[in-house]
PDB file of C-alpha atoms and ligand atoms in Angstrom:
ATOM      1  CA  UNK A  17     105.998  97.555  92.194  1.00 83.00           C
ATOM      2  CA  UNK A  18     102.484  96.806  93.350  1.00 97.00           C
ATOM      3  CA  UNK A  19     101.839  93.307  94.657  1.00 97.00           C
ATOM      4  CA  UNK A  20      99.023  91.637  92.689  1.00 98.00           C
ATOM      5  CA  UNK A  21      95.907  90.717  94.409  1.00 98.00           C
ATOM      6  CA  UNK A  22      93.491  87.791  93.153  1.00 98.00           C
ATOM      7  CA  UNK A  23      90.057  87.826  95.021  1.00 98.00           C
ATOM      8  CA  UNK A  24      87.560  85.006  94.382  1.00 98.00           C
ATOM      9  CA  UNK A  25      84.039  86.223  94.932  1.00 98.00           C
ATOM     10  CA  UNK A  26      81.948  83.047  95.477  1.00 98.00           C
ATOM     11  CA  UNK A  27      78.647  84.876  95.480  1.00 98.00           C
ATOM     12  CA  UNK A  28      75.906  82.738  96.744  1.00 98.00           C
ATOM     13  CA  UNK A  29      77.411  79.553  95.597  1.00 98.00           C
ATOM     14  CA  UNK A  30      78.746  76.413  97.429  1.00 98.00           C
ATOM     15  CA  UNK A  31      77.102  74.620 100.335  1.00 98.00           C
ATOM     16  CA  UNK A  32      79.014  74.233 103.491  1.00 98.00           C
ATOM     17  CA  UNK A  33      80.825  70.924 102.769  1.00 98.00           C
ATOM     18  CA  UNK A  34      81.829  72.162  99.462  1.00 98.00           C
ATOM     19  CA  UNK A  35      83.271  75.499 101.024  1.00 98.00           C
ATOM     20  CA  UNK A  36      85.282  73.483 103.514  1.00 98.00           C
ATOM     21  CA  UNK A  37      86.469  70.996 101.037  1.00 98.00           C
ATOM     22  CA  UNK A  38      87.838  73.643  98.682  1.00 98.00           C
ATOM     23  CA  UNK A  39      89.688  75.709 101.495  1.00 98.00           C
ATOM     24  CA  UNK A  40      91.291  72.599 102.781  1.00 98.00           C
ATOM     25  CA  UNK A  41      92.459  71.586  99.480  1.00 98.00           C
ATOM     26  CA  UNK A  42      93.950  74.980  98.453  1.00 98.00           C
ATOM     27  CA  UNK A  43      95.339  76.073 101.718  1.00 97.00           C
ATOM     28  CA  UNK A  44      98.616  74.641 101.349  1.00 95.00           C
ATOM     29  CA  UNK A  45      99.047  75.383  97.768  1.00 98.00           C
ATOM     30  CA  UNK A  46      98.711  79.055  97.757  1.00 98.00           C
ATOM     31  CA  UNK A  47     101.691  80.970  96.399  1.00 98.00           C
ATOM     32  CA  UNK A  48     103.778  83.018  99.011  1.00 97.00           C
ATOM     33  CA  UNK A  49     101.980  86.033 100.228  1.00 97.00           C
ATOM     34  CA  UNK A  50     105.136  87.862  99.337  1.00 96.00           C
ATOM     35  CA  UNK A  51     104.177  87.504  95.677  1.00 97.00           C
ATOM     36  CA  UNK A  52     100.421  87.709  95.475  1.00 98.00           C
ATOM     37  CA  UNK A  53      97.598  88.269  97.995  1.00 98.00           C
ATOM     38  CA  UNK A  54      95.226  85.390  97.489  1.00 98.00           C
ATOM     39  CA  UNK A  55      91.628  85.976  98.707  1.00 98.00           C
ATOM     40  CA  UNK A  56      88.304  84.118  98.886  1.00 98.00           C
ATOM     41  CA  UNK A  57      85.236  86.085  99.651  1.00 99.00           C
ATOM     42  CA  UNK A  58      82.768  83.682 101.028  1.00 98.00           C
ATOM     43  CA  UNK A  59      79.056  83.722 102.052  1.00 98.00           C
ATOM     44  CA  UNK A  60      78.965  85.342 105.385  1.00 98.00           C
ATOM     45  CA  UNK A  61      77.956  82.052 107.324  1.00 98.00           C
ATOM     46  CA  UNK A  62      81.112  80.309 106.244  1.00 98.00           C
ATOM     47  CA  UNK A  63      83.436  82.980 107.254  1.00 98.00           C
ATOM     48  CA  UNK A  64      84.566  81.839 110.720  1.00 98.00           C
ATOM     49  CA  UNK A  65      85.217  78.360 109.642  1.00 98.00           C
ATOM     50  CA  UNK A  66      87.202  79.582 106.482  1.00 98.00           C
ATOM     51  CA  UNK A  67      89.276  81.858 108.612  1.00 98.00           C
ATOM     52  CA  UNK A  68      90.036  78.913 110.994  1.00 98.00           C
ATOM     53  CA  UNK A  69      91.006  76.698 107.915  1.00 98.00           C
ATOM     54  CA  UNK A  70      93.164  79.574 106.479  1.00 98.00           C
ATOM     55  CA  UNK A  71      95.145  80.492 109.796  1.00 97.00           C
ATOM     56  CA  UNK A  72      98.782  80.325 109.227  1.00 96.00           C
ATOM     57  CA  UNK A  73      98.574  79.923 105.480  1.00 98.00           C
ATOM     58  CA  UNK A  74      98.856  82.520 102.837  1.00 98.00           C
ATOM     59  CA  UNK A  75      95.179  82.424 102.129  1.00 98.00           C
ATOM     60  CA  UNK A  76      93.192  85.444 103.245  1.00 98.00           C
ATOM     61  CA  UNK A  77      89.304  85.495 103.652  1.00 98.00           C
ATOM     62  CA  UNK A  78      87.004  88.207 102.856  1.00 98.00           C
ATOM     63  CA  UNK A  79      83.348  89.026 103.041  1.00 98.00           C
ATOM     64  CA  UNK A  80      81.106  90.077 100.222  1.00 98.00           C
ATOM     65  CA  UNK A  81      79.213  92.902 101.874  1.00 98.00           C
ATOM     66  CA  UNK A  82      78.610  94.544 105.425  1.00 98.00           C
ATOM     67  CA  UNK A  83      76.617  97.131 106.981  1.00 98.00           C
ATOM     68  CA  UNK A  84      78.497 100.435 108.033  1.00 98.00           C
ATOM     69  CA  UNK A  85      77.017 100.448 111.525  1.00 98.00           C
ATOM     70  CA  UNK A  86      78.872  98.346 114.420  1.00 97.00           C
ATOM     71  CA  UNK A  87      75.485  97.144 115.778  1.00 97.00           C
ATOM     72  CA  UNK A  88      71.756  97.923 115.646  1.00 98.00           C
ATOM     73  CA  UNK A  89      68.385  96.738 114.851  1.00 98.00           C
ATOM     74  CA  UNK A  90      69.298  95.855 111.221  1.00 98.00           C
ATOM     75  CA  UNK A  91      67.823  92.423 110.739  1.00 98.00           C
ATOM     76  CA  UNK A  92      69.820  90.053 108.538  1.00 97.00           C
ATOM     77  CA  UNK A  93      72.899  92.428 108.164  1.00 98.00           C
ATOM     78  CA  UNK A  94      76.356  91.812 109.361  1.00 98.00           C
ATOM     79  CA  UNK A  95      78.565  94.510 111.011  1.00 98.00           C
ATOM     80  CA  UNK A  96      82.216  95.622 110.548  1.00 98.00           C
ATOM     81  CA  UNK A  97      82.957  94.968 114.153  1.00 98.00           C
ATOM     82  CA  UNK A  98      81.464  91.280 113.735  1.00 98.00           C
ATOM     83  CA  UNK A  99      83.607  90.632 110.823  1.00 98.00           C
ATOM     84  CA  UNK A 100      86.743  92.142 112.559  1.00 98.00           C
ATOM     85  CA  UNK A 101      85.898  89.896 115.618  1.00 98.00           C
ATOM     86  CA  UNK A 102      86.355  86.881 113.421  1.00 98.00           C
ATOM     87  CA  UNK A 103      89.682  88.085 111.816  1.00 98.00           C
ATOM     88  CA  UNK A 104      88.200  88.680 108.282  1.00 98.00           C
ATOM     89  CA  UNK A 105      90.834  90.599 106.166  1.00 98.00           C
ATOM     90  CA  UNK A 106      88.870  91.983 103.259  1.00 98.00           C
ATOM     91  CA  UNK A 107      85.378  93.008 102.264  1.00 98.00           C
ATOM     92  CA  UNK A 108      83.872  93.629  98.669  1.00 98.00           C
ATOM     93  CA  UNK A 109      81.907  96.864  98.757  1.00 98.00           C
ATOM     94  CA  UNK A 110      79.509  98.192  96.142  1.00 98.00           C
ATOM     95  CA  UNK A 111      79.494  95.112  93.925  1.00 98.00           C
ATOM     96  CA  UNK A 112      77.263  95.848  90.882  1.00 97.00           C
ATOM     97  CA  UNK A 113      74.914  93.062  92.053  1.00 97.00           C
ATOM     98  CA  UNK A 114      74.529  94.764  95.440  1.00 98.00           C
ATOM     99  CA  UNK A 115      73.916  98.106  93.808  1.00 97.00           C
ATOM    100  CA  UNK A 116      71.391  96.577  91.395  1.00 96.00           C
ATOM    101  CA  UNK A 117      69.464  94.102  93.486  1.00 97.00           C
ATOM    102  CA  UNK A 118      69.811  95.692  96.884  1.00 97.00           C
ATOM    103  CA  UNK A 119      69.572  99.372  96.200  1.00 96.00           C
ATOM    104  CA  UNK A 120      73.104  99.925  97.563  1.00 97.00           C
ATOM    105  CA  UNK A 121      73.904 103.713  97.157  1.00 98.00           C
ATOM    106  CA  UNK A 122      77.313 105.552  96.637  1.00 98.00           C
ATOM    107  CA  UNK A 123      76.670 107.168 100.067  1.00 98.00           C
ATOM    108  CA  UNK A 124      76.148 103.888 101.798  1.00 98.00           C
ATOM    109  CA  UNK A 125      79.300 102.372  99.982  1.00 98.00           C
ATOM    110  CA  UNK A 126      81.354 105.517 101.254  1.00 98.00           C
ATOM    111  CA  UNK A 127      80.139 104.857 104.796  1.00 98.00           C
ATOM    112  CA  UNK A 128      81.107 101.270 104.502  1.00 98.00           C
ATOM    113  CA  UNK A 129      84.689 102.090 103.235  1.00 98.00           C
ATOM    114  CA  UNK A 130      85.121 104.137 106.327  1.00 98.00           C
ATOM    115  CA  UNK A 131      83.947 101.595 108.537  1.00 98.00           C
ATOM    116  CA  UNK A 132      86.176  98.831 107.036  1.00 98.00           C
ATOM    117  CA  UNK A 133      89.205 101.084 107.547  1.00 98.00           C
ATOM    118  CA  UNK A 134      88.341 101.736 111.064  1.00 97.00           C
ATOM    119  CA  UNK A 135      88.368  98.000 111.727  1.00 98.00           C
ATOM    120  CA  UNK A 136      91.546  97.094 109.765  1.00 98.00           C
ATOM    121  CA  UNK A 137      89.627  95.453 107.094  1.00 98.00           C
ATOM    122  CA  UNK A 138      90.826  96.122 103.332  1.00 98.00           C
ATOM    123  CA  UNK A 139      87.894  97.313 101.119  1.00 98.00           C
ATOM    124  CA  UNK A 140      87.721  96.049  97.621  1.00 98.00           C
ATOM    125  CA  UNK A 141      85.578  98.783  96.125  1.00 98.00           C
ATOM    126  CA  UNK A 142      83.735  97.970  92.888  1.00 98.00           C
ATOM    127  CA  UNK A 143      82.862 100.345  90.127  1.00 98.00           C
ATOM    128  CA  UNK A 144      81.829  99.738  86.457  1.00 98.00           C
ATOM    129  CA  UNK A 145      79.602 100.699  83.681  1.00 97.00           C
ATOM    130  CA  UNK A 146      76.428  99.135  82.122  1.00 95.00           C
ATOM    131  CA  UNK A 147      76.496  97.971  78.427  1.00 93.00           C
ATOM    132  CA  UNK A 148      74.147 101.144  77.718  1.00 93.00           C
ATOM    133  CA  UNK A 149      76.671 103.233  79.412  1.00 96.00           C
ATOM    134  CA  UNK A 150      79.556 101.954  77.563  1.00 94.00           C
ATOM    135  CA  UNK A 151      77.756 102.208  74.189  1.00 92.00           C
ATOM    136  CA  UNK A 152      76.951 105.753  75.030  1.00 95.00           C
ATOM    137  CA  UNK A 153      80.691 106.650  75.721  1.00 95.00           C
ATOM    138  CA  UNK A 154      79.915 107.100  79.469  1.00 97.00           C
ATOM    139  CA  UNK A 155      82.442 104.584  80.945  1.00 97.00           C
ATOM    140  CA  UNK A 156      84.881 107.151  82.254  1.00 96.00           C
ATOM    141  CA  UNK A 157      82.367 109.489  83.810  1.00 97.00           C
ATOM    142  CA  UNK A 158      80.599 106.661  85.504  1.00 97.00           C
ATOM    143  CA  UNK A 159      83.795 105.154  87.089  1.00 98.00           C
ATOM    144  CA  UNK A 160      85.075 108.531  87.991  1.00 97.00           C
ATOM    145  CA  UNK A 161      81.745 109.249  89.793  1.00 98.00           C
ATOM    146  CA  UNK A 162      81.578 106.080  91.628  1.00 98.00           C
ATOM    147  CA  UNK A 163      85.298 106.198  92.668  1.00 98.00           C
ATOM    148  CA  UNK A 164      84.995 109.853  93.710  1.00 98.00           C
ATOM    149  CA  UNK A 165      81.906 109.207  95.982  1.00 98.00           C
ATOM    150  CA  UNK A 166      83.302 106.054  97.465  1.00 98.00           C
ATOM    151  CA  UNK A 167      86.611 107.853  98.431  1.00 98.00           C
ATOM    152  CA  UNK A 168      85.187 111.050  99.613  1.00 98.00           C
ATOM    153  CA  UNK A 169      86.425 112.261 102.794  1.00 98.00           C
ATOM    154  CA  UNK A 170      89.476 109.904 103.238  1.00 98.00           C
ATOM    155  CA  UNK A 171      93.248 110.774 103.401  1.00 98.00           C
ATOM    156  CA  UNK A 172      95.811 109.904 100.904  1.00 98.00           C
ATOM    157  CA  UNK A 173      97.466 107.589 103.336  1.00 97.00           C
ATOM    158  CA  UNK A 174      94.212 105.737 103.853  1.00 98.00           C
ATOM    159  CA  UNK A 175      93.336 105.461 100.171  1.00 98.00           C
ATOM    160  CA  UNK A 176      96.716 103.969  99.136  1.00 97.00           C
ATOM    161  CA  UNK A 177      95.987 100.653 101.199  1.00 96.00           C
ATOM    162  CA  UNK A 178      92.455 100.240  99.421  1.00 98.00           C
ATOM    163  CA  UNK A 179      91.748  98.026  96.512  1.00 98.00           C
ATOM    164  CA  UNK A 180      89.609  99.162  93.644  1.00 98.00           C
ATOM    165  CA  UNK A 181      87.784  96.531  91.458  1.00 98.00           C
ATOM    166  CA  UNK A 182      86.808  97.751  87.872  1.00 98.00           C
ATOM    167  CA  UNK A 183      84.082  95.507  86.657  1.00 97.00           C
ATOM    168  CA  UNK A 184      82.268  96.279  83.489  1.00 96.00           C
ATOM    169  CA  UNK A 185      78.781  95.043  84.294  1.00 94.00           C
ATOM    170  CA  UNK A 186      78.261  93.634  80.754  1.00 92.00           C
ATOM    171  CA  UNK A 187      81.365  91.369  81.334  1.00 91.00           C
ATOM    172  CA  UNK A 188      80.122  89.934  84.639  1.00 87.00           C
ATOM    173  CA  UNK A 189      79.251  86.255  84.250  1.00 85.00           C
ATOM    174  CA  UNK A 190      78.692  86.572  80.503  1.00 87.00           C
ATOM    175  CA  UNK A 191      81.973  85.040  79.138  1.00 83.00           C
ATOM    176  CA  UNK A 192      82.440  88.465  77.476  1.00 82.00           C
ATOM    177  CA  UNK A 193      85.816  90.111  78.826  1.00 80.00           C
ATOM    178  CA  UNK A 194      86.963  93.718  78.053  1.00 86.00           C
ATOM    179  CA  UNK A 195      90.048  93.530  75.938  1.00 94.00           C
ATOM    180  CA  UNK A 196      93.204  93.807  78.106  1.00 96.00           C
ATOM    181  CA  UNK A 197      93.775  97.122  76.299  1.00 96.00           C
ATOM    182  CA  UNK A 198      90.381  98.543  77.170  1.00 95.00           C
ATOM    183  CA  UNK A 199      90.514  97.151  80.772  1.00 97.00           C
ATOM    184  CA  UNK A 200      93.916  98.657  81.178  1.00 98.00           C
ATOM    185  CA  UNK A 201      92.722 102.002  79.661  1.00 97.00           C
ATOM    186  CA  UNK A 202      89.883 102.382  82.367  1.00 97.00           C
ATOM    187  CA  UNK A 203      92.033 101.024  85.255  1.00 98.00           C
ATOM    188  CA  UNK A 204      94.604 103.698  84.206  1.00 97.00           C
ATOM    189  CA  UNK A 205      91.790 106.366  84.196  1.00 96.00           C
ATOM    190  CA  UNK A 206      90.879 105.295  87.674  1.00 98.00           C
ATOM    191  CA  UNK A 207      94.492 105.655  88.840  1.00 98.00           C
ATOM    192  CA  UNK A 208      94.655 109.126  87.281  1.00 98.00           C
ATOM    193  CA  UNK A 209      91.416 110.158  88.994  1.00 98.00           C
ATOM    194  CA  UNK A 210      93.020 108.872  92.405  1.00 98.00           C
ATOM    195  CA  UNK A 211      96.109 110.824  91.647  1.00 98.00           C
ATOM    196  CA  UNK A 212      94.017 113.998  91.048  1.00 97.00           C
ATOM    197  CA  UNK A 213      92.150 113.446  94.143  1.00 98.00           C
ATOM    198  CA  UNK A 214      94.711 112.180  96.601  1.00 98.00           C
ATOM    199  CA  UNK A 215      98.218 112.693  95.035  1.00 98.00           C
ATOM    200  CA  UNK A 216     101.043 110.673  93.166  1.00 97.00           C
ATOM    201  CA  UNK A 217     101.755 108.334  96.152  1.00 97.00           C
ATOM    202  CA  UNK A 218      98.018 107.152  96.550  1.00 98.00           C
ATOM    203  CA  UNK A 219      97.656 106.835  92.810  1.00 98.00           C
ATOM    204  CA  UNK A 220     100.966 104.873  92.547  1.00 97.00           C
ATOM    205  CA  UNK A 221     100.195 102.455  95.500  1.00 98.00           C
ATOM    206  CA  UNK A 222      96.457 101.896  95.252  1.00 98.00           C
ATOM    207  CA  UNK A 223      95.723  98.372  93.728  1.00 98.00           C
ATOM    208  CA  UNK A 224      93.201  98.250  90.856  1.00 98.00           C
ATOM    209  CA  UNK A 225      91.828  94.821  89.645  1.00 98.00           C
ATOM    210  CA  UNK A 226      89.863  94.002  86.694  1.00 97.00           C
ATOM    211  CA  UNK A 227      86.832  91.815  87.005  1.00 97.00           C
ATOM    212  CA  UNK A 228      84.527  90.192  84.551  1.00 96.00           C
ATOM    213  CA  UNK A 229      84.837  86.692  83.063  1.00 94.00           C
ATOM    214  CA  UNK A 230      88.429  86.502  84.253  1.00 96.00           C
ATOM    215  CA  UNK A 231      89.828  82.751  83.670  1.00 97.00           C
ATOM    216  CA  UNK A 232      93.146  81.136  83.576  1.00 97.00           C
ATOM    217  CA  UNK A 233      93.140  81.644  79.756  1.00 97.00           C
ATOM    218  CA  UNK A 234      93.085  85.477  80.073  1.00 96.00           C
ATOM    219  CA  UNK A 235      94.617  86.252  83.238  1.00 97.00           C
ATOM    220  CA  UNK A 236      98.239  86.566  82.086  1.00 97.00           C
ATOM    221  CA  UNK A 237      97.371  89.122  79.419  1.00 97.00           C
ATOM    222  CA  UNK A 238      95.370  91.199  81.780  1.00 97.00           C
ATOM    223  CA  UNK A 239      98.081  91.107  84.307  1.00 97.00           C
ATOM    224  CA  UNK A 240     100.670  92.052  81.770  1.00 96.00           C
ATOM    225  CA  UNK A 241      99.195  95.486  81.582  1.00 97.00           C
ATOM    226  CA  UNK A 242     100.517  98.536  83.491  1.00 97.00           C
ATOM    227  CA  UNK A 243      97.522  99.445  85.534  1.00 98.00           C
ATOM    228  CA  UNK A 244      95.871  95.933  86.170  1.00 98.00           C
ATOM    229  CA  UNK A 245      97.064  94.752  89.568  1.00 98.00           C
ATOM    230  CA  UNK A 246      94.892  91.713  89.850  1.00 98.00           C
ATOM    231  CA  UNK A 247      91.534  90.339  89.543  1.00 98.00           C
ATOM    232  CA  UNK A 248      88.140  90.019  91.211  1.00 98.00           C
ATOM    233  CA  UNK A 249      86.884  86.727  89.973  1.00 98.00           C
ATOM    234  CA  UNK A 250      83.373  85.038  90.234  1.00 98.00           C
ATOM    235  CA  UNK A 251      82.960  81.658  88.293  1.00 97.00           C
ATOM    236  CA  UNK A 252      86.535  80.813  87.816  1.00 98.00           C
ATOM    237  CA  UNK A 253      87.236  81.126  91.660  1.00 98.00           C
ATOM    238  CA  UNK A 254      84.653  78.259  92.317  1.00 98.00           C
ATOM    239  CA  UNK A 255      86.895  75.469  91.062  1.00 98.00           C
ATOM    240  CA  UNK A 256      90.062  74.621  92.924  1.00 98.00           C
ATOM    241  CA  UNK A 257      92.166  74.063  89.837  1.00 98.00           C
ATOM    242  CA  UNK A 258      91.222  77.347  87.944  1.00 98.00           C
ATOM    243  CA  UNK A 259      91.560  79.255  91.283  1.00 98.00           C
ATOM    244  CA  UNK A 260      95.062  77.995  91.962  1.00 98.00           C
ATOM    245  CA  UNK A 261      96.109  78.609  88.212  1.00 98.00           C
ATOM    246  CA  UNK A 262      95.046  82.263  88.491  1.00 98.00           C
ATOM    247  CA  UNK A 263      97.149  82.527  91.664  1.00 98.00           C
ATOM    248  CA  UNK A 264     100.098  80.891  89.989  1.00 98.00           C
ATOM    249  CA  UNK A 265      99.831  83.287  86.899  1.00 97.00           C
ATOM    250  CA  UNK A 266      99.969  86.292  89.352  1.00 97.00           C
ATOM    251  CA  UNK A 267     102.645  85.175  91.471  1.00 96.00           C
ATOM    252  CA  UNK A 268     104.885  84.660  88.199  1.00 92.00           C
ATOM    253  CA  UNK A 269     103.817  88.148  86.991  1.00 81.00           C
ATOM    254  CA  UNK A 270     104.936  89.630  90.421  1.00 71.00           C
TER     255      UNK A 270
HETATM  256  O1  G3H B 319      82.905  89.761  91.536  1.00 76.79           O
HETATM  257  C1  G3H B 319      83.216  89.092  90.387  1.00 76.79           C
HETATM  258  C2  G3H B 319      82.572  89.418  89.340  1.00 76.79           C
HETATM  259  O2  G3H B 319      81.244  89.762  89.462  1.00 76.79           O
HETATM  260  C3  G3H B 319      83.077  88.747  88.024  1.00 76.79           C
HETATM  261  O3  G3H B 319      82.157  87.466  88.134  1.00 76.79           O
HETATM  262  P1  G3H B 319      82.584  86.492  86.803  1.00 76.79           P
HETATM  263  O4  G3H B 319      84.165  86.278  86.764  1.00 76.79           O
HETATM  264  O5  G3H B 319      81.784  85.330  86.958  1.00 76.79           O
HETATM  265  O6  G3H B 319      82.283  87.282  85.495  1.00 76.79           O
END
């Protein structure tokens, strides 16, 4: 049985006071980490403060991106060793917004996955198709390509601890959600791909999230599906009450 994982992605929202207020309000209301992994991926400048607030609670803190080098002349970037030095637990890698607006390549994402692992940071690796690709029947080919490239060169033992987030780009921030059946189909396809590449144990243990307009109203149906182990949530993770409802639903599904 895979433990559900709900990760909020705050993207470039919230000022400092709002971020602190949110974390202080939720920290003692997070369901037990035995039942669900509850994560907030915040803007980099808030991470040390949020990690402090979350210490000794069941809330985990993640970054939204990082470089793959540990140090160097890379103005504006944050490194894996820097994130590890402030005890960040997770990092989102290859989000479609990073791929589209910041030219992030599959090769760079693959290096970032390796860097995250070597620092004990769990990568949440994003994949997903555009509306054009969906309409052209290319969803499966697209996610297989992205997942294969992101996981290239790793061992089964490493892959099983990773998280993959299937996020159809047309469903992000649009209010359009993939049907639970469609989302489950693609997540199942990703699991099958992991199995072909890394074997049965990795496929069985890797957690696969769905992302794209996930809300308290649709989380239960999504989580009831065999291959959906959680959600990567944008908009609905910004409000305390909706974030907590998502966690509650996941903890009851565990
Ligand atoms: O990382 C989160 C996704 O981009 C989904 O965002 P959304 O829940 O606002 O559609």
